[in-house]
Short mmCIF file of C-alpha atoms and ligand atoms in Angstrom, two decimals:
data_model
loop_
_atom_site.label_atom_id
_atom_site.label_comp_id
_atom_site.label_asym_id
_atom_site.label_seq_id
_atom_site.Cartn_x
_atom_site.Cartn_y
_atom_site.Cartn_z
CA MET A 426 122.82 62.65 104.14
CA ASN A 427 120.72 61.91 101.07
CA THR A 428 117.28 62.39 102.58
CA ILE A 429 116.02 65.76 101.96
CA ILE A 430 113.83 66.65 104.85
CA GLU A 431 111.09 69.26 105.28
CA PRO A 432 113.00 72.36 106.20
CA PHE A 433 110.55 73.30 108.87
CA ARG A 434 108.93 72.16 112.12
CA ILE A 435 105.13 72.28 112.46
CA LYS A 436 103.76 74.51 115.07
CA SER A 437 100.05 74.74 114.33
CA VAL A 438 97.98 72.03 112.65
CA GLU A 439 94.64 71.67 110.92
CA PRO A 440 92.65 68.46 111.36
CA ILE A 441 91.73 66.50 108.11
CA TYR A 442 88.28 64.93 107.91
CA PHE A 443 88.32 61.46 106.42
CA SER A 444 85.31 60.97 104.38
CA SER A 445 84.37 57.39 103.24
CA ARG A 446 84.09 56.31 99.58
CA ASN A 447 80.26 56.23 99.88
CA GLU A 448 80.17 59.70 101.13
CA ARG A 449 82.36 60.88 98.36
CA THR A 450 80.10 59.26 95.81
CA ASP A 451 77.36 61.48 97.07
CA ILE A 452 79.37 64.61 97.56
CA LEU A 453 80.71 64.41 93.96
CA LYS A 454 77.14 64.15 92.54
CA HIS A 455 76.02 67.05 94.64
CA ALA A 456 78.96 69.08 93.23
CA TYR A 457 77.79 68.23 89.77
CA TYR A 458 80.94 66.44 89.12
CA ASN A 459 83.05 69.55 89.37
CA PRO A 460 85.65 69.39 92.07
CA PHE A 461 85.60 73.25 92.33
CA LEU A 462 82.15 72.83 93.74
CA ILE A 463 83.08 70.35 96.53
CA LYS A 464 83.44 71.80 100.15
CA ALA A 465 87.06 71.90 101.34
CA ARG A 466 86.22 69.91 104.48
CA ASP A 467 85.20 66.99 102.25
CA VAL A 468 88.62 66.74 100.64
CA ILE A 469 91.32 64.75 102.23
CA ILE A 470 94.36 66.04 100.45
CA ASP A 471 93.62 69.31 98.54
CA LEU A 472 95.83 69.74 95.45
CA LEU A 473 93.37 72.03 93.60
CA THR A 474 95.97 74.72 93.79
CA ASP A 475 99.21 76.09 95.21
CA SER A 476 97.63 79.63 95.29
CA GLY A 477 96.83 81.08 98.69
CA THR A 478 97.08 77.87 100.32
CA SER A 479 100.67 78.09 101.72
CA ALA A 480 101.51 77.59 105.43
CA MET A 481 102.82 81.07 106.62
CA SER A 482 105.83 81.05 108.89
CA GLY A 483 106.08 82.18 112.38
CA GLU A 484 107.72 85.29 111.17
CA GLN A 485 104.88 85.96 108.72
CA TRP A 486 102.30 85.66 111.55
CA ALA A 487 104.48 87.95 113.74
CA GLY A 488 104.32 90.38 110.77
CA VAL A 489 100.58 89.98 110.65
CA MET A 490 100.51 91.35 114.22
CA ARG A 491 102.91 94.19 113.29
CA GLY A 492 100.79 95.19 110.32
CA ASP A 493 100.18 98.90 110.08
CA GLU A 494 96.56 99.53 109.12
CA SER A 495 96.84 103.22 108.27
CA TYR A 496 94.64 104.16 105.21
CA ALA A 497 97.54 106.00 103.52
CA GLY A 498 101.35 105.60 103.81
CA SER A 499 101.48 102.74 106.13
CA ASP A 500 104.76 101.39 107.42
CA SER A 501 103.78 98.00 106.08
CA PHE A 502 103.47 99.44 102.57
CA PHE A 503 107.14 100.74 102.68
CA ARG A 504 108.46 97.44 104.02
CA PHE A 505 106.62 95.74 101.15
CA GLU A 506 107.76 98.26 98.50
CA LYS A 507 111.43 97.93 99.54
CA VAL A 508 111.51 94.12 99.13
CA VAL A 509 109.72 94.18 95.79
CA ASN A 510 112.11 96.89 94.66
CA GLU A 511 115.14 94.94 95.82
CA ILE A 512 114.02 91.77 93.95
CA THR A 513 112.70 93.41 90.75
CA GLY A 514 114.80 96.57 90.60
CA MET A 515 111.67 98.27 89.44
CA PRO A 516 110.87 101.63 90.96
CA PHE A 517 107.03 101.84 90.70
CA ILE A 518 105.26 99.30 92.85
CA ILE A 519 101.42 99.01 92.97
CA PRO A 520 99.84 96.59 95.41
CA THR A 521 96.73 94.85 94.33
CA HIS A 522 94.44 92.16 96.11
CA GLN A 523 95.73 89.36 93.78
CA GLY A 524 97.19 88.57 90.49
CA ARG A 525 94.08 89.02 88.30
CA ALA A 526 93.47 92.51 89.60
CA SER A 527 96.95 93.43 88.29
CA GLU A 528 95.99 91.88 85.07
CA ARG A 529 92.73 93.85 84.84
CA ILE A 530 94.44 97.05 85.44
CA LEU A 531 97.28 96.36 82.93
CA PHE A 532 95.17 95.23 80.20
CA SER A 533 92.58 97.93 80.55
CA ILE A 534 95.41 100.32 79.86
CA THR A 535 97.45 98.45 77.28
CA GLY A 536 94.96 95.97 75.73
CA GLY A 537 91.94 96.78 73.46
CA ASP A 538 90.38 95.84 70.19
CA GLY A 539 92.76 94.82 67.43
CA LYS A 540 95.76 94.42 69.88
CA TYR A 541 97.70 91.22 70.69
CA VAL A 542 99.35 89.95 73.83
CA LEU A 543 101.96 87.38 73.04
CA SER A 544 103.20 84.90 75.66
CA ASN A 545 104.93 81.51 76.35
CA THR A 546 101.55 80.55 77.86
CA LEU A 547 98.97 82.91 79.35
CA PHE A 548 97.39 81.61 82.63
CA ASP A 549 93.59 81.31 82.26
CA THR A 550 92.65 84.52 84.28
CA THR A 551 95.40 86.31 82.30
CA ARG A 552 93.96 85.25 78.95
CA ALA A 553 90.50 86.11 80.17
CA ASN A 554 91.62 89.58 81.15
CA VAL A 555 93.31 90.07 77.87
CA GLU A 556 90.11 89.01 75.89
CA PHE A 557 87.91 91.13 78.24
CA SER A 558 89.82 94.16 77.14
CA GLY A 559 89.14 93.26 73.44
CA ALA A 560 92.76 92.07 72.72
CA GLU A 561 93.69 88.67 71.62
CA GLY A 562 96.13 86.54 73.62
CA ILE A 563 98.49 84.22 71.77
CA ASP A 564 100.68 81.45 73.05
CA LEU A 565 103.96 80.94 71.28
CA ARG A 566 105.29 77.87 73.15
CA CYS A 567 108.57 76.30 72.33
CA ALA A 568 108.53 73.08 70.33
CA GLU A 569 109.73 70.93 73.26
CA SER A 570 106.69 71.82 75.34
CA ASN A 571 104.46 69.79 72.98
CA ASP A 572 105.97 66.56 73.93
CA PRO A 573 105.00 65.55 77.36
CA ASP A 574 107.87 62.90 77.61
CA ALA A 575 110.71 65.00 76.51
CA PRO A 576 113.00 65.64 79.40
CA ALA A 577 114.08 69.08 78.16
CA PRO A 578 115.25 71.35 80.95
CA PHE A 579 113.40 74.51 79.93
CA LYS A 580 110.10 73.43 78.47
CA GLY A 581 108.53 76.75 79.73
CA ASN A 582 110.38 78.74 77.03
CA MET A 583 108.77 81.03 74.50
CA ASP A 584 109.33 80.25 70.73
CA ALA A 585 111.46 83.26 70.13
CA ALA A 586 111.65 82.76 66.29
CA ALA A 587 107.84 82.60 66.28
CA LEU A 588 107.72 85.87 68.22
CA GLN A 589 109.97 87.58 65.66
CA THR A 590 107.74 86.20 62.90
CA PHE A 591 104.61 87.34 64.52
CA VAL A 592 105.80 90.76 64.95
CA GLU A 593 107.12 91.01 61.39
CA GLN A 594 103.66 89.80 59.98
CA HIS A 595 101.36 91.77 62.09
CA GLY A 596 103.51 94.84 63.01
CA ALA A 597 104.89 95.75 66.37
CA ALA A 598 102.26 98.45 66.83
CA ARG A 599 99.61 95.85 67.25
CA VAL A 600 101.43 93.90 69.90
CA SER A 601 100.69 95.70 73.13
CA LEU A 602 102.72 93.43 75.40
CA VAL A 603 104.81 90.24 75.53
CA ILE A 604 104.36 88.23 78.77
CA LEU A 605 106.65 85.59 80.06
CA THR A 606 104.95 83.41 82.68
CA VAL A 607 107.64 82.08 84.99
CA THR A 608 107.37 79.15 85.72
CA ASN A 609 104.98 78.30 82.97
CA ASN A 610 101.93 77.21 84.89
CA SER A 611 99.57 76.03 82.14
CA GLY A 612 102.41 74.46 80.34
CA GLY A 613 103.37 72.03 83.05
CA GLY A 614 104.96 74.22 85.75
CA GLN A 615 108.08 74.26 83.57
CA PRO A 616 110.84 76.87 83.84
CA VAL A 617 111.94 79.57 81.37
CA SER A 618 115.64 79.81 80.84
CA MET A 619 117.69 82.98 81.39
CA ALA A 620 118.81 82.73 77.70
CA ASN A 621 115.16 82.67 76.60
CA ILE A 622 114.24 85.59 78.72
CA LYS A 623 117.18 87.51 77.29
CA GLU A 624 116.35 86.60 73.66
CA VAL A 625 112.72 87.56 74.02
CA SER A 626 113.83 90.72 75.73
CA SER A 627 116.12 91.68 72.98
CA ILE A 628 113.33 91.16 70.33
CA CYS A 629 110.95 93.19 72.38
CA ARG A 630 113.44 96.04 72.91
CA ALA A 631 114.34 96.09 69.22
CA CYS A 632 110.58 96.40 68.34
CA ARG A 633 109.73 98.67 71.33
CA ILE A 634 107.32 96.18 72.70
CA PRO A 635 107.09 96.14 76.50
CA LEU A 636 108.02 92.82 78.11
CA PHE A 637 106.30 91.76 81.24
CA ILE A 638 107.09 88.85 83.55
CA ASP A 639 104.16 87.16 85.20
CA ALA A 640 106.24 86.42 88.32
CA CYS A 641 103.91 84.25 90.47
CA ARG A 642 106.67 81.51 90.75
CA PHE A 643 109.79 83.59 90.13
CA ALA A 644 111.78 81.82 92.89
CA GLU A 645 111.02 78.35 91.73
CA ASN A 646 112.05 79.54 88.10
CA ALA A 647 115.25 81.00 89.46
CA TYR A 648 116.15 77.84 91.26
CA PHE A 649 115.68 75.73 88.15
CA ILE A 650 117.92 78.23 86.43
CA LYS A 651 120.55 77.75 89.10
CA GLN A 652 120.32 73.94 88.80
CA ARG A 653 120.02 73.60 85.00
CA GLU A 654 121.57 76.54 83.21
CA ARG A 655 125.31 76.82 82.60
CA GLY A 656 126.83 79.69 84.43
CA TYR A 657 124.24 80.05 87.22
CA GLY A 658 125.25 77.26 89.61
CA MET A 659 127.24 79.64 91.80
CA LYS A 660 124.75 82.41 91.78
CA SER A 661 122.23 83.04 94.51
CA VAL A 662 118.55 82.74 93.75
CA PHE A 663 118.21 86.47 94.66
CA GLN A 664 120.89 87.34 91.96
CA ILE A 665 119.29 85.18 89.45
CA ALA A 666 115.92 86.68 90.17
CA ARG A 667 117.26 90.07 89.99
CA GLU A 668 118.74 89.31 86.53
CA MET A 669 115.51 87.73 85.19
CA PHE A 670 113.59 90.97 86.10
CA SER A 671 116.31 93.12 84.69
CA TYR A 672 115.34 92.16 81.19
CA ALA A 673 111.76 93.16 81.72
CA ASP A 674 109.84 96.40 81.61
CA GLY A 675 107.39 95.39 84.16
CA CYS A 676 105.90 92.39 86.14
CA MET A 677 102.83 91.40 87.87
CA MET A 678 102.70 88.84 90.60
CA SER A 679 99.96 87.00 92.52
CA ALA A 680 101.62 86.94 96.04
CA LYS A 681 99.45 83.92 96.71
CA LYS A 682 102.14 81.67 95.25
CA ASP A 683 105.83 82.26 95.75
CA ALA A 684 105.31 84.95 98.56
CA PHE A 685 103.54 82.24 100.87
CA ALA A 686 100.85 84.80 101.30
CA ASN A 687 97.10 83.83 101.46
CA ILE A 688 96.16 87.03 99.62
CA GLY A 689 97.79 89.74 97.64
CA GLY A 690 99.64 90.70 94.54
CA PHE A 691 101.36 93.65 92.80
CA LEU A 692 102.31 95.34 89.61
CA ALA A 693 105.71 96.82 89.24
CA VAL A 694 106.95 98.97 86.37
CA TRP A 695 109.85 101.13 85.12
CA ASP A 696 107.56 103.56 83.32
CA GLU A 697 106.28 106.34 85.44
CA GLN A 698 103.52 107.33 83.16
CA LEU A 699 102.22 103.75 82.97
CA ALA A 700 102.42 103.48 86.83
CA GLU A 701 100.33 106.77 87.02
CA LYS A 702 97.63 105.29 84.80
CA CYS A 703 97.62 102.05 86.76
CA ARG A 704 97.21 103.88 90.05
CA ASN A 705 94.36 105.82 88.70
CA LEU A 706 92.43 102.68 87.95
CA LEU A 707 93.59 101.09 91.31
CA ILE A 708 92.02 103.87 93.22
CA ILE A 709 88.54 103.23 91.64
CA THR A 710 88.33 99.53 92.05
CA GLU A 711 91.20 98.31 94.53
CA GLY A 712 92.09 101.08 96.89
CA PHE A 713 94.54 103.78 97.66
CA PRO A 714 98.04 103.29 96.16
CA THR A 715 99.66 102.35 99.48
CA TYR A 716 97.29 99.43 100.27
CA GLY A 717 95.68 98.49 96.84
CA GLY A 718 92.83 96.31 98.23
CA LEU A 719 95.00 94.66 100.95
CA ALA A 720 95.29 95.06 104.64
CA GLY A 721 98.55 96.36 106.16
CA ARG A 722 99.02 92.91 107.64
CA ASP A 723 98.82 91.31 104.14
CA LEU A 724 101.56 93.62 102.81
CA GLU A 725 103.71 92.62 105.87
CA ALA A 726 103.09 88.99 105.30
CA ILE A 727 104.14 89.31 101.61
CA ALA A 728 107.19 91.29 102.32
CA ILE A 729 108.41 88.63 104.71
CA GLY A 730 107.38 85.69 102.43
CA LEU A 731 109.20 87.16 99.36
CA ARG A 732 112.52 86.98 101.34
CA GLU A 733 111.79 83.58 102.83
CA VAL A 734 110.94 81.96 99.43
CA MET A 735 114.49 82.74 98.13
CA ASP A 736 115.95 80.45 100.91
CA GLU A 737 117.72 77.70 98.80
CA GLN A 738 117.28 74.99 101.43
CA TYR A 739 113.52 75.60 101.05
CA LEU A 740 113.74 75.62 97.28
CA ARG A 741 115.84 72.39 97.11
CA TYR A 742 113.14 70.77 99.24
CA ARG A 743 110.37 72.29 97.20
CA ILE A 744 111.61 71.20 93.80
CA ARG A 745 112.76 67.71 95.11
CA SER A 746 109.26 67.00 96.72
CA ILE A 747 107.61 67.37 93.36
CA GLN A 748 110.24 65.07 91.68
CA TYR A 749 109.66 62.61 94.45
CA ILE A 750 105.90 62.08 93.38
CA GLY A 751 107.15 61.71 89.77
CA GLU A 752 109.55 58.93 90.73
CA LYS A 753 106.97 57.08 92.64
CA LEU A 754 104.60 57.23 89.54
CA ASP A 755 107.42 56.02 87.30
CA THR A 756 107.41 52.72 89.17
CA PHE A 757 103.88 52.06 87.87
CA GLY A 758 104.58 53.51 84.37
CA ILE A 759 101.88 56.17 84.97
CA PRO A 760 102.13 58.94 82.33
CA TYR A 761 102.77 62.61 83.42
CA VAL A 762 104.54 65.66 82.02
CA LYS A 763 108.30 65.26 82.32
CA PRO A 764 110.33 66.60 83.88
CA THR A 765 108.27 67.42 86.88
CA GLY A 766 107.44 71.18 87.25
CA GLY A 767 108.21 73.54 90.20
CA HIS A 768 104.88 73.61 91.87
CA ALA A 769 102.88 70.72 90.57
CA LEU A 770 102.82 67.36 88.90
CA TYR A 771 100.70 67.18 85.70
CA LEU A 772 99.17 63.88 84.97
CA ASN A 773 98.77 63.13 81.37
CA ALA A 774 95.09 62.48 81.39
CA GLY A 775 94.81 61.97 77.76
CA ARG A 776 97.03 58.92 77.94
CA PHE A 777 96.02 57.84 81.43
CA MET A 778 92.30 57.72 80.36
CA ASP A 779 93.01 56.86 76.68
CA HIS A 780 89.53 55.00 76.40
CA ILE A 781 87.85 58.37 76.98
CA PRO A 782 87.57 60.62 73.84
CA VAL A 783 88.41 64.33 74.38
CA HIS A 784 84.79 65.44 74.01
CA GLN A 785 84.04 63.23 77.03
CA TYR A 786 86.70 65.09 79.06
CA PRO A 787 89.27 62.54 80.15
CA GLY A 788 90.90 65.08 82.50
CA GLN A 789 87.64 65.59 84.24
CA ALA A 790 87.22 61.89 84.59
CA LEU A 791 90.62 61.47 86.06
CA CYS A 792 90.07 64.41 88.56
CA ASN A 793 86.85 62.75 89.65
CA SER A 794 88.18 59.37 90.03
CA LEU A 795 91.16 60.61 92.15
CA TYR A 796 88.55 62.19 94.49
CA LEU A 797 86.28 59.12 94.62
CA GLU A 798 89.21 56.77 95.23
CA GLY A 799 91.08 58.84 97.85
CA GLY A 800 89.47 62.18 98.48
CA ILE A 801 92.30 63.91 96.44
CA ARG A 802 91.25 67.08 94.65
CA GLY A 803 93.25 68.15 91.62
CA VAL A 804 92.26 70.31 88.56
CA GLU A 805 91.60 69.58 84.99
CA ILE A 806 93.84 71.48 82.55
CA GLY A 807 92.59 70.36 79.31
CA SER A 808 89.44 70.68 77.31
CA VAL A 809 87.16 71.78 80.14
CA MET A 810 89.50 74.67 81.04
CA PHE A 811 90.76 75.63 77.56
CA GLY A 812 88.28 74.04 75.17
CA LYS A 813 86.53 76.32 72.79
CA TYR A 814 83.83 75.80 70.16
CA ALA A 815 84.23 75.96 66.34
CA ALA A 816 81.55 77.78 64.38
CA ASP A 817 79.94 74.37 63.75
CA GLY A 818 79.64 73.73 67.48
CA ASN A 819 82.52 71.14 67.62
CA LEU A 820 84.95 71.21 70.52
CA LEU A 821 88.28 72.69 69.76
CA SER A 822 90.70 71.00 72.22
CA PRO A 823 94.07 72.28 73.49
CA PRO A 824 97.09 70.24 72.66
CA MET A 825 97.13 68.17 75.99
CA GLU A 826 94.62 66.91 78.33
CA LEU A 827 96.21 67.26 81.84
CA VAL A 828 95.27 67.00 85.51
CA ARG A 829 97.29 69.31 87.64
CA LEU A 830 98.10 68.25 91.09
CA ALA A 831 99.47 71.43 92.74
CA ILE A 832 101.32 71.13 95.94
CA PRO A 833 100.56 73.83 98.50
CA ARG A 834 103.72 75.21 100.01
CA ARG A 835 105.00 73.92 103.42
CA VAL A 836 101.52 72.21 104.03
CA TYR A 837 101.81 68.49 103.31
CA THR A 838 104.49 66.09 104.50
CA GLN A 839 106.10 63.03 102.89
CA SER A 840 103.49 60.63 104.06
CA HIS A 841 100.73 62.74 102.60
CA ILE A 842 102.39 62.55 99.32
CA ASP A 843 103.17 58.79 99.63
CA TYR A 844 99.29 58.45 100.17
CA VAL A 845 98.64 60.65 96.99
CA ALA A 846 100.96 58.29 94.87
CA GLU A 847 99.17 55.19 96.23
CA VAL A 848 95.71 56.64 95.28
CA ILE A 849 97.03 57.54 91.77
CA ALA A 850 98.35 54.02 91.32
CA GLU A 851 95.11 52.48 92.48
CA VAL A 852 93.10 54.63 89.97
CA TYR A 853 95.60 53.71 87.25
CA LYS A 854 94.95 50.01 87.86
CA LYS A 855 91.23 50.42 87.60
CA ARG A 856 91.22 53.15 84.95
CA ARG A 857 89.11 51.24 82.49
CA LYS A 858 86.14 51.27 84.86
CA PHE A 859 85.92 55.17 84.78
CA ARG A 860 83.75 56.90 82.24
CA GLY A 861 83.65 60.30 80.57
CA TYR A 862 81.37 63.30 81.23
CA ARG A 863 79.02 65.59 79.47
CA LEU A 864 78.60 69.18 80.24
CA THR A 865 75.09 70.20 81.45
CA TYR A 866 75.91 73.78 82.22
CA GLU A 867 78.71 76.22 81.29
CA PRO A 868 79.03 79.92 81.92
CA PRO A 869 80.36 82.18 79.00
CA MET A 870 84.02 82.66 80.59
CA LEU A 871 86.31 80.65 82.68
CA ARG A 872 83.84 77.84 82.47
CA HIS A 873 85.82 75.34 84.54
CA PHE A 874 85.07 77.13 87.91
CA THR A 875 81.39 76.73 87.76
CA ALA A 876 80.46 74.24 84.94
CA ARG A 877 78.31 71.30 85.85
CA PHE A 878 78.62 67.78 84.49
CA GLU A 879 76.96 64.38 84.39
CA PRO A 880 78.71 61.00 83.89
CA ILE A 881 78.17 59.30 80.55
CA ILE A 882 76.62 55.81 81.49
N1 F0G B 2001 99.30 84.14 86.71
C1 F0G B 2001 99.56 82.81 86.84
C2 F0G B 2001 100.84 82.14 86.22
C3 F0G B 2001 98.84 82.08 87.87
O1 F0G B 2001 99.08 80.82 88.09
C4 F0G B 2001 97.73 82.79 88.48
C5 F0G B 2001 96.96 82.06 89.37
C6 F0G B 2001 97.48 84.09 88.12
C7 F0G B 2001 98.25 84.73 87.25
C8 F0G B 2001 96.29 84.82 88.76
O2 F0G B 2001 96.62 85.08 90.11
O3 F0G B 2001 94.94 83.84 91.31
O4 F0G B 2001 96.02 85.82 92.49
O5 F0G B 2001 94.45 86.15 90.76
N2 F0G B 2001 96.96 80.81 89.45
C9 F0G B 2001 96.21 79.90 90.31
C10 F0G B 2001 96.42 78.44 90.13
C11 F0G B 2001 94.72 80.41 90.53
O6 F0G B 2001 95.76 77.73 90.72
O7 F0G B 2001 97.28 78.27 89.30
P1 F0G B 2001 95.41 85.15 91.26
#
């Protein structure tokens, strides 16, 4: 059969509230034209993030009941530790309440003034935590990633030659870490190839720079390797994941993504001394080392989710369902980053809204028009999220203006997705009617979460 169906049945449902267009006009105004400030009940299809929004399985919910809530040494921790160790091979495993907690702990120890953290692309909280420590985060993206239309298979790769040059110019001692984000979220959800992981790893090992994997979407990345990289077609996703981690010195993961959990994360490392330092910080702000800010039931849900995510029927459906939206958009010639990523479709807002200049935030305009038209919530990944100011106050824009439509795992069905494509097509037809925005308030860091806007009339 050619039709790839959702590999699950639905046992428990949540109603969707259908707002009218008039209501949404009002709601958007009261949210200062920032979709992060809209109440979730006022959203019809919520594609803001794939983080913490997964539908857990019956097994995970059963695990929630089994969760051992002992303060120290709970059974749930040991089950969690065993699974993470099986997948990563790493011996020291530290639970945290979510990805950014792992980041804060790691960079508090390894970062600091005058240091660099190099990456294929740092996620926004990762960059913020690097910078908060005093270090500087630098993205060395592969050349193909700059072309949104290039159908290259591994556009998440790091530019290994640029890494080598950077280390030669600045000295290995100043590079505290290299981080490979798999898949590369801010770069379009694109995968990193095994060859690239190996090459980056060998540069790091030669220079004694620790390599960490930001493993939020490791299973999606492993599945892309299986599909696209020579020599991996016959290997299981588990074997591929295991190999990916074997080239790294440590990893951090937000379990809110590929572990189908609603909360949680971890740090895993090979170095016992580093683990010790991390645990000391963990105790101050997260919790005892066997729960790290989570409940026993969360650890249980993560342990089960990490095994479930490597199911290849699931991954086949997952990757295919994102491609499916892309194919629908192709029929209207709607610009998006190609090929489609593992967890999201990234609309090319710069081109979609090419009548709006970057300083009027075309991505924000596209996000807001999707909400107005069909109650869809996406997120701007462009000048609002990554824009900085030059000394003269001018906006410095990132290379692309994108809108990410992240697909929560196991939550929406094909008809929801058909509706999403229809709304995007409708907005595309009317795009010239939509205007840009100006900022009326912005906080000093991670401004996209709480910034306020007004439309430019
Ligand atoms: N690293 C990557 C690659 C991420 O995508 C995220 C979160 C984090 C780290 C931080 O993890 O949220 O558990 O603290 N990404 C979410 C997103 C928020 O919408 O892409 P966290």
